[in-house]
mmCIF file of C-alpha atoms in Angstrom:
data_model
loop_
_atom_site.group_PDB
_atom_site.id
_atom_site.type_symbol
_atom_site.label_atom_id
_atom_site.label_comp_id
_atom_site.label_asym_id
_atom_site.label_seq_id
_atom_site.Cartn_x
_atom_site.Cartn_y
_atom_site.Cartn_z
ATOM 1 C CA UNK A 3 9.787 -1.138 29.555
ATOM 2 C CA UNK A 4 9.194 2.480 29.607
ATOM 3 C CA UNK A 5 9.067 3.816 26.028
ATOM 4 C CA UNK A 6 6.829 6.057 24.330
ATOM 5 C CA UNK A 7 5.243 4.268 21.419
ATOM 6 C CA UNK A 8 3.049 5.915 18.494
ATOM 7 C CA UNK A 9 0.467 3.433 16.919
ATOM 8 C CA UNK A 10 -1.701 4.884 14.061
ATOM 9 C CA UNK A 11 -4.834 3.401 13.303
ATOM 10 C CA UNK A 12 -4.944 2.246 17.001
ATOM 11 C CA UNK A 13 -8.387 2.364 17.476
ATOM 12 C CA UNK A 14 -9.581 -0.738 16.386
ATOM 13 C CA UNK A 15 -8.804 -4.235 14.842
ATOM 14 C CA UNK A 16 -4.803 -5.211 14.612
ATOM 15 C CA UNK A 17 -3.717 -1.612 15.575
ATOM 16 C CA UNK A 18 -5.810 -1.895 18.832
ATOM 17 C CA UNK A 19 -4.151 -5.413 19.516
ATOM 18 C CA UNK A 20 -0.637 -4.098 18.953
ATOM 19 C CA UNK A 21 -1.161 -0.999 20.905
ATOM 20 C CA UNK A 22 -2.473 -3.231 23.865
ATOM 21 C CA UNK A 23 0.503 -5.217 23.487
ATOM 22 C CA UNK A 24 2.916 -2.479 24.105
ATOM 23 C CA UNK A 25 0.950 -1.030 26.843
ATOM 24 C CA UNK A 26 0.856 -4.495 28.728
ATOM 25 C CA UNK A 27 4.813 -4.119 28.721
ATOM 26 C CA UNK A 28 4.514 -0.883 30.550
ATOM 27 C CA UNK A 29 5.086 1.290 27.523
ATOM 28 C CA UNK A 30 3.242 4.737 27.373
ATOM 29 C CA UNK A 31 1.184 4.240 24.029
ATOM 30 C CA UNK A 32 -0.253 6.903 21.833
ATOM 31 C CA UNK A 33 -3.044 5.899 19.517
ATOM 32 C CA UNK A 34 -4.348 7.634 16.297
ATOM 33 C CA UNK A 35 -7.351 7.172 14.236
ATOM 34 C CA UNK A 36 -9.948 9.057 12.480
ATOM 35 C CA UNK A 37 -13.051 8.170 14.429
ATOM 36 C CA UNK A 38 -12.812 10.205 17.518
ATOM 37 C CA UNK A 39 -15.526 8.363 19.555
ATOM 38 C CA UNK A 40 -13.980 4.970 18.880
ATOM 39 C CA UNK A 41 -10.423 6.055 19.335
ATOM 40 C CA UNK A 42 -11.193 7.510 22.827
ATOM 41 C CA UNK A 43 -13.209 4.407 24.040
ATOM 42 C CA UNK A 44 -10.242 2.025 22.812
ATOM 43 C CA UNK A 45 -7.879 4.531 24.739
ATOM 44 C CA UNK A 46 -9.916 4.186 27.605
ATOM 45 C CA UNK A 47 -9.682 0.331 27.388
ATOM 46 C CA UNK A 48 -6.388 -0.281 27.050
ATOM 47 C CA UNK A 49 -4.784 2.764 28.969
ATOM 48 C CA UNK A 50 -3.363 4.588 25.969
ATOM 49 C CA UNK A 51 -3.435 8.290 24.981
ATOM 50 C CA UNK A 52 -5.679 9.170 21.965
ATOM 51 C CA UNK A 53 -4.987 11.806 19.195
ATOM 52 C CA UNK A 54 -7.561 12.074 16.405
ATOM 53 C CA UNK A 55 -6.019 12.223 13.079
ATOM 54 C CA UNK A 56 -6.311 11.361 9.551
ATOM 55 C CA UNK A 57 -3.191 9.853 8.504
ATOM 56 C CA UNK A 58 -3.631 11.049 5.043
ATOM 57 C CA UNK A 59 -4.030 14.665 5.697
ATOM 58 C CA UNK A 60 -0.890 16.644 6.053
ATOM 59 C CA UNK A 61 -2.423 19.278 8.212
ATOM 60 C CA UNK A 62 -3.851 17.076 10.749
ATOM 61 C CA UNK A 63 -0.527 14.620 10.763
ATOM 62 C CA UNK A 64 1.527 17.957 11.482
ATOM 63 C CA UNK A 65 -0.970 18.697 14.280
ATOM 64 C CA UNK A 66 -0.480 14.902 15.653
ATOM 65 C CA UNK A 67 3.074 15.219 15.764
ATOM 66 C CA UNK A 68 3.248 18.341 17.467
ATOM 67 C CA UNK A 69 0.808 17.063 20.090
ATOM 68 C CA UNK A 70 2.894 14.051 20.409
ATOM 69 C CA UNK A 71 5.751 15.699 21.050
ATOM 70 C CA UNK A 72 9.551 14.672 20.761
ATOM 71 C CA UNK A 73 10.971 11.615 22.624
ATOM 72 C CA UNK A 74 9.119 8.894 20.784
ATOM 73 C CA UNK A 75 10.704 5.509 20.765
ATOM 74 C CA UNK A 76 8.503 3.429 18.525
ATOM 75 C CA UNK A 77 6.531 4.425 15.416
ATOM 76 C CA UNK A 78 4.105 1.686 14.337
ATOM 77 C CA UNK A 79 2.107 2.319 10.965
ATOM 78 C CA UNK A 80 -0.967 0.391 11.130
ATOM 79 C CA UNK A 81 -3.331 2.992 9.437
ATOM 80 C CA UNK A 82 -4.605 1.600 6.188
ATOM 81 C CA UNK A 83 -6.623 -1.360 4.807
ATOM 82 C CA UNK A 84 -8.094 -2.369 1.392
ATOM 83 C CA UNK A 85 -10.180 0.952 0.624
ATOM 84 C CA UNK A 86 -11.786 -1.099 -2.387
ATOM 85 C CA UNK A 87 -13.806 -2.807 0.250
ATOM 86 C CA UNK A 88 -15.343 0.420 1.257
ATOM 87 C CA UNK A 89 -16.561 0.854 -2.166
ATOM 88 C CA UNK A 90 -20.287 0.043 -2.840
ATOM 89 C CA UNK A 91 -20.865 -3.534 -4.449
ATOM 90 C CA UNK A 92 -21.468 -3.317 -8.199
ATOM 91 C CA UNK A 93 -24.871 -4.258 -9.577
ATOM 92 C CA UNK A 94 -23.776 -4.574 -13.145
ATOM 93 C CA UNK A 95 -21.343 -7.240 -12.688
ATOM 94 C CA UNK A 96 -19.885 -9.762 -10.485
ATOM 95 C CA UNK A 97 -16.318 -8.585 -10.895
ATOM 96 C CA UNK A 98 -14.744 -6.384 -8.385
ATOM 97 C CA UNK A 99 -15.823 -3.094 -7.023
ATOM 98 C CA UNK A 100 -13.805 -0.906 -9.495
ATOM 99 C CA UNK A 101 -15.005 -0.115 -13.175
ATOM 100 C CA UNK A 102 -12.224 -0.859 -15.035
ATOM 101 C CA UNK A 103 -13.729 0.597 -18.057
ATOM 102 C CA UNK A 104 -14.014 3.996 -16.231
ATOM 103 C CA UNK A 105 -10.591 5.389 -16.122
ATOM 104 C CA UNK A 106 -11.683 8.101 -13.573
ATOM 105 C CA UNK A 107 -12.845 5.344 -11.334
ATOM 106 C CA UNK A 108 -9.835 3.489 -11.704
ATOM 107 C CA UNK A 109 -7.699 6.529 -10.823
ATOM 108 C CA UNK A 110 -10.052 7.199 -7.614
ATOM 109 C CA UNK A 111 -9.797 3.679 -6.542
ATOM 110 C CA UNK A 112 -5.907 3.625 -6.860
ATOM 111 C CA UNK A 113 -5.410 6.989 -5.275
ATOM 112 C CA UNK A 114 -7.499 5.876 -2.160
ATOM 113 C CA UNK A 115 -5.248 2.877 -1.735
ATOM 114 C CA UNK A 116 -2.046 4.675 -2.234
ATOM 115 C CA UNK A 117 -3.398 7.129 0.387
ATOM 116 C CA UNK A 118 -4.296 4.698 2.872
ATOM 117 C CA UNK A 119 -1.568 2.407 2.768
ATOM 118 C CA UNK A 120 1.636 4.305 1.512
ATOM 119 C CA UNK A 121 0.925 8.126 1.989
ATOM 120 C CA UNK A 122 -0.236 7.686 5.412
ATOM 121 C CA UNK A 123 3.051 5.933 6.263
ATOM 122 C CA UNK A 124 5.105 8.599 4.613
ATOM 123 C CA UNK A 125 3.495 11.314 6.098
ATOM 124 C CA UNK A 126 3.445 9.982 9.861
ATOM 125 C CA UNK A 127 7.079 9.152 9.663
ATOM 126 C CA UNK A 128 8.150 12.281 8.016
ATOM 127 C CA UNK A 129 6.472 14.203 10.787
ATOM 128 C CA UNK A 130 7.707 12.452 13.774
ATOM 129 C CA UNK A 131 11.019 11.447 12.498
ATOM 130 C CA UNK A 132 12.822 14.234 14.047
ATOM 131 C CA UNK A 133 11.319 13.307 17.521
ATOM 132 C CA UNK A 134 12.650 9.621 17.398
ATOM 133 C CA UNK A 135 15.131 8.896 19.749
ATOM 134 C CA UNK A 136 18.336 6.751 18.957
ATOM 135 C CA UNK A 137 17.660 3.163 19.750
ATOM 136 C CA UNK A 138 14.120 3.394 18.186
ATOM 137 C CA UNK A 139 12.188 1.528 15.683
ATOM 138 C CA UNK A 140 9.785 2.217 12.779
ATOM 139 C CA UNK A 141 7.448 -0.369 11.928
ATOM 140 C CA UNK A 142 5.152 -0.580 8.851
ATOM 141 C CA UNK A 143 2.503 -3.262 8.143
ATOM 142 C CA UNK A 144 2.216 -4.515 4.700
ATOM 143 C CA UNK A 145 0.439 -7.419 3.289
ATOM 144 C CA UNK A 146 0.831 -10.740 1.674
ATOM 145 C CA UNK A 147 -0.986 -8.980 -1.105
ATOM 146 C CA UNK A 148 2.022 -7.238 -1.881
ATOM 147 C CA UNK A 149 3.705 -10.310 -3.345
ATOM 148 C CA UNK A 150 1.093 -11.148 -6.021
ATOM 149 C CA UNK A 151 -1.963 -9.063 -5.791
ATOM 150 C CA UNK A 152 -2.875 -7.334 -9.331
ATOM 151 C CA UNK A 153 -4.680 -4.569 -7.455
ATOM 152 C CA UNK A 154 -4.039 -0.953 -6.183
ATOM 153 C CA UNK A 155 -3.923 -2.414 -2.550
ATOM 154 C CA UNK A 156 -1.227 -4.823 -3.451
ATOM 155 C CA UNK A 157 0.986 -2.207 -5.260
ATOM 156 C CA UNK A 158 0.547 0.036 -2.370
ATOM 157 C CA UNK A 159 1.708 -2.580 0.028
ATOM 158 C CA UNK A 160 4.783 -3.278 -2.260
ATOM 159 C CA UNK A 161 5.579 0.262 -2.689
ATOM 160 C CA UNK A 162 5.587 0.382 1.161
ATOM 161 C CA UNK A 163 8.147 -2.297 1.626
ATOM 162 C CA UNK A 164 10.178 -0.844 -1.028
ATOM 163 C CA UNK A 165 10.234 2.646 0.619
ATOM 164 C CA UNK A 166 10.852 1.018 4.098
ATOM 165 C CA UNK A 167 14.105 -0.794 2.767
ATOM 166 C CA UNK A 168 15.157 2.374 1.414
ATOM 167 C CA UNK A 169 14.189 4.384 4.643
ATOM 168 C CA UNK A 170 16.379 1.836 6.646
ATOM 169 C CA UNK A 171 19.361 3.361 5.339
ATOM 170 C CA UNK A 172 18.495 6.687 6.013
ATOM 171 C CA UNK A 173 17.724 6.337 9.686
ATOM 172 C CA UNK A 174 20.196 3.579 10.300
ATOM 173 C CA UNK A 175 23.059 6.157 10.918
ATOM 174 C CA UNK A 176 20.763 7.627 13.470
ATOM 175 C CA UNK A 177 20.423 4.278 15.449
ATOM 176 C CA UNK A 178 16.998 3.706 14.222
ATOM 177 C CA UNK A 179 15.777 0.566 12.378
ATOM 178 C CA UNK A 180 13.034 0.272 10.059
ATOM 179 C CA UNK A 181 11.138 -2.828 8.863
ATOM 180 C CA UNK A 182 8.060 -4.087 7.537
ATOM 181 C CA UNK A 183 5.806 -6.832 8.914
ATOM 182 C CA UNK A 184 3.659 -8.661 6.268
ATOM 183 C CA UNK A 185 0.700 -10.365 7.398
ATOM 184 C CA UNK A 186 -1.274 -13.168 5.377
ATOM 185 C CA UNK A 187 -4.964 -13.597 6.475
ATOM 186 C CA UNK A 188 -5.608 -12.741 9.732
ATOM 187 C CA UNK A 189 -8.824 -13.754 11.776
ATOM 188 C CA UNK A 190 -10.923 -11.726 13.992
ATOM 189 C CA UNK A 191 -10.656 -8.373 12.016
ATOM 190 C CA UNK A 192 -12.905 -6.471 9.802
ATOM 191 C CA UNK A 193 -10.412 -6.293 6.848
ATOM 192 C CA UNK A 194 -13.072 -7.907 4.500
ATOM 193 C CA UNK A 195 -15.747 -5.729 5.664
ATOM 194 C CA UNK A 196 -18.085 -8.765 5.203
ATOM 195 C CA UNK A 197 -16.841 -9.717 1.813
ATOM 196 C CA UNK A 198 -15.033 -12.790 2.500
ATOM 197 C CA UNK A 199 -16.856 -15.995 1.314
ATOM 198 C CA UNK A 200 -16.651 -19.548 2.982
ATOM 199 C CA UNK A 201 -14.852 -20.500 -0.341
ATOM 200 C CA UNK A 202 -12.234 -17.744 -0.176
ATOM 201 C CA UNK A 203 -11.446 -18.388 3.708
ATOM 202 C CA UNK A 204 -10.946 -22.139 2.915
ATOM 203 C CA UNK A 205 -8.653 -21.139 -0.004
ATOM 204 C CA UNK A 206 -6.755 -18.662 2.342
ATOM 205 C CA UNK A 207 -6.222 -21.177 5.230
ATOM 206 C CA UNK A 208 -5.604 -24.238 2.954
ATOM 207 C CA UNK A 209 -2.743 -22.136 1.712
ATOM 208 C CA UNK A 210 -0.945 -21.926 5.067
ATOM 209 C CA UNK A 211 1.635 -24.703 6.093
ATOM 210 C CA UNK A 212 0.207 -25.011 9.544
ATOM 211 C CA UNK A 213 -3.543 -25.379 8.489
ATOM 212 C CA UNK A 214 -4.593 -22.310 10.668
ATOM 213 C CA UNK A 215 -5.773 -18.485 10.195
ATOM 214 C CA UNK A 216 -3.354 -16.010 11.404
ATOM 215 C CA UNK A 217 -4.218 -14.312 14.818
ATOM 216 C CA UNK A 218 -4.108 -10.611 15.577
ATOM 217 C CA UNK A 219 -1.487 -11.711 18.374
ATOM 218 C CA UNK A 220 0.833 -13.050 16.064
ATOM 219 C CA UNK A 221 1.197 -9.578 14.630
ATOM 220 C CA UNK A 222 1.370 -7.712 17.822
ATOM 221 C CA UNK A 223 4.079 -10.216 19.213
ATOM 222 C CA UNK A 224 6.040 -9.689 15.977
ATOM 223 C CA UNK A 225 5.699 -5.841 16.364
ATOM 224 C CA UNK A 226 6.827 -5.859 20.065
ATOM 225 C CA UNK A 227 9.848 -8.180 19.043
ATOM 226 C CA UNK A 228 10.920 -5.590 16.208
ATOM 227 C CA UNK A 229 11.130 -2.693 18.658
ATOM 228 C CA UNK A 230 12.886 -4.950 21.393
ATOM 229 C CA UNK A 231 16.640 -4.856 21.966
ATOM 230 C CA UNK A 232 17.021 -8.302 20.568
ATOM 231 C CA UNK A 233 16.218 -6.983 17.125
ATOM 232 C CA UNK A 234 18.726 -4.124 16.825
ATOM 233 C CA UNK A 235 20.356 -5.662 13.862
ATOM 234 C CA UNK A 236 17.260 -6.409 11.970
ATOM 235 C CA UNK A 237 16.470 -3.364 9.833
ATOM 236 C CA UNK A 238 15.355 -2.870 6.105
ATOM 237 C CA UNK A 239 13.339 -6.358 6.275
ATOM 238 C CA UNK A 240 10.205 -7.651 5.544
ATOM 239 C CA UNK A 241 9.074 -10.094 7.926
ATOM 240 C CA UNK A 242 6.220 -12.620 6.542
ATOM 241 C CA UNK A 243 3.943 -13.611 9.189
ATOM 242 C CA UNK A 244 1.567 -15.863 7.264
ATOM 243 C CA UNK A 245 1.880 -19.572 8.136
ATOM 244 C CA UNK A 246 3.942 -20.259 5.114
ATOM 245 C CA UNK A 247 1.131 -19.064 2.559
ATOM 246 C CA UNK A 248 4.182 -17.046 1.024
ATOM 247 C CA UNK A 249 7.676 -18.398 1.570
ATOM 248 C CA UNK A 250 11.077 -16.474 1.116
ATOM 249 C CA UNK A 251 14.689 -17.584 0.962
#
């Protein structure tokens, strides 16, 4: 194909794999991210165009949208991650990284995850929406955590899914689709930032029906499909890619 695809958070991890999948199909791919050196390296590796941008910063997002220009066909909002894992481990307790007894700490932790996982997608989508061509696709990346996690990360991803469902109704008349990919555990990424124990890993894989961890390619192929002509009647949906760890009907 010969589309123009924008992938936020495309400098590493799942975002980079998704960007590479579209690039392999002949698409022009723009990747964004905060770490300029890593972004430039990834762009050179996969043949993408880099634009340094913090997706939670309105000014940077506006500048990125102007640099990307009109004529986009696909937007994949990959930027995000559980910001709780970026917080320093607590020394006073074996509980999580948020001091639940300190409301200021709770507020900071929740705002960080909402900014990273909800606001980033809202800002980017809003900024480039006018430049998306009819027949285009908006793909947001959620999480299985939206279904059960009593954390700011799970809440942010649940809000992302709800917002995307409403967004579909807004952009549908323009010939655009909007969907969420909701991954379960995916191996080969730094999502847990070294905090995934063997016991937890065994539990996550044991919850699947196929007995394996998800792979980055599982998400990349799903994103490619949602942006393909065969998926034009799929919109407003959350597609769960978790090996059966969470089922719907």
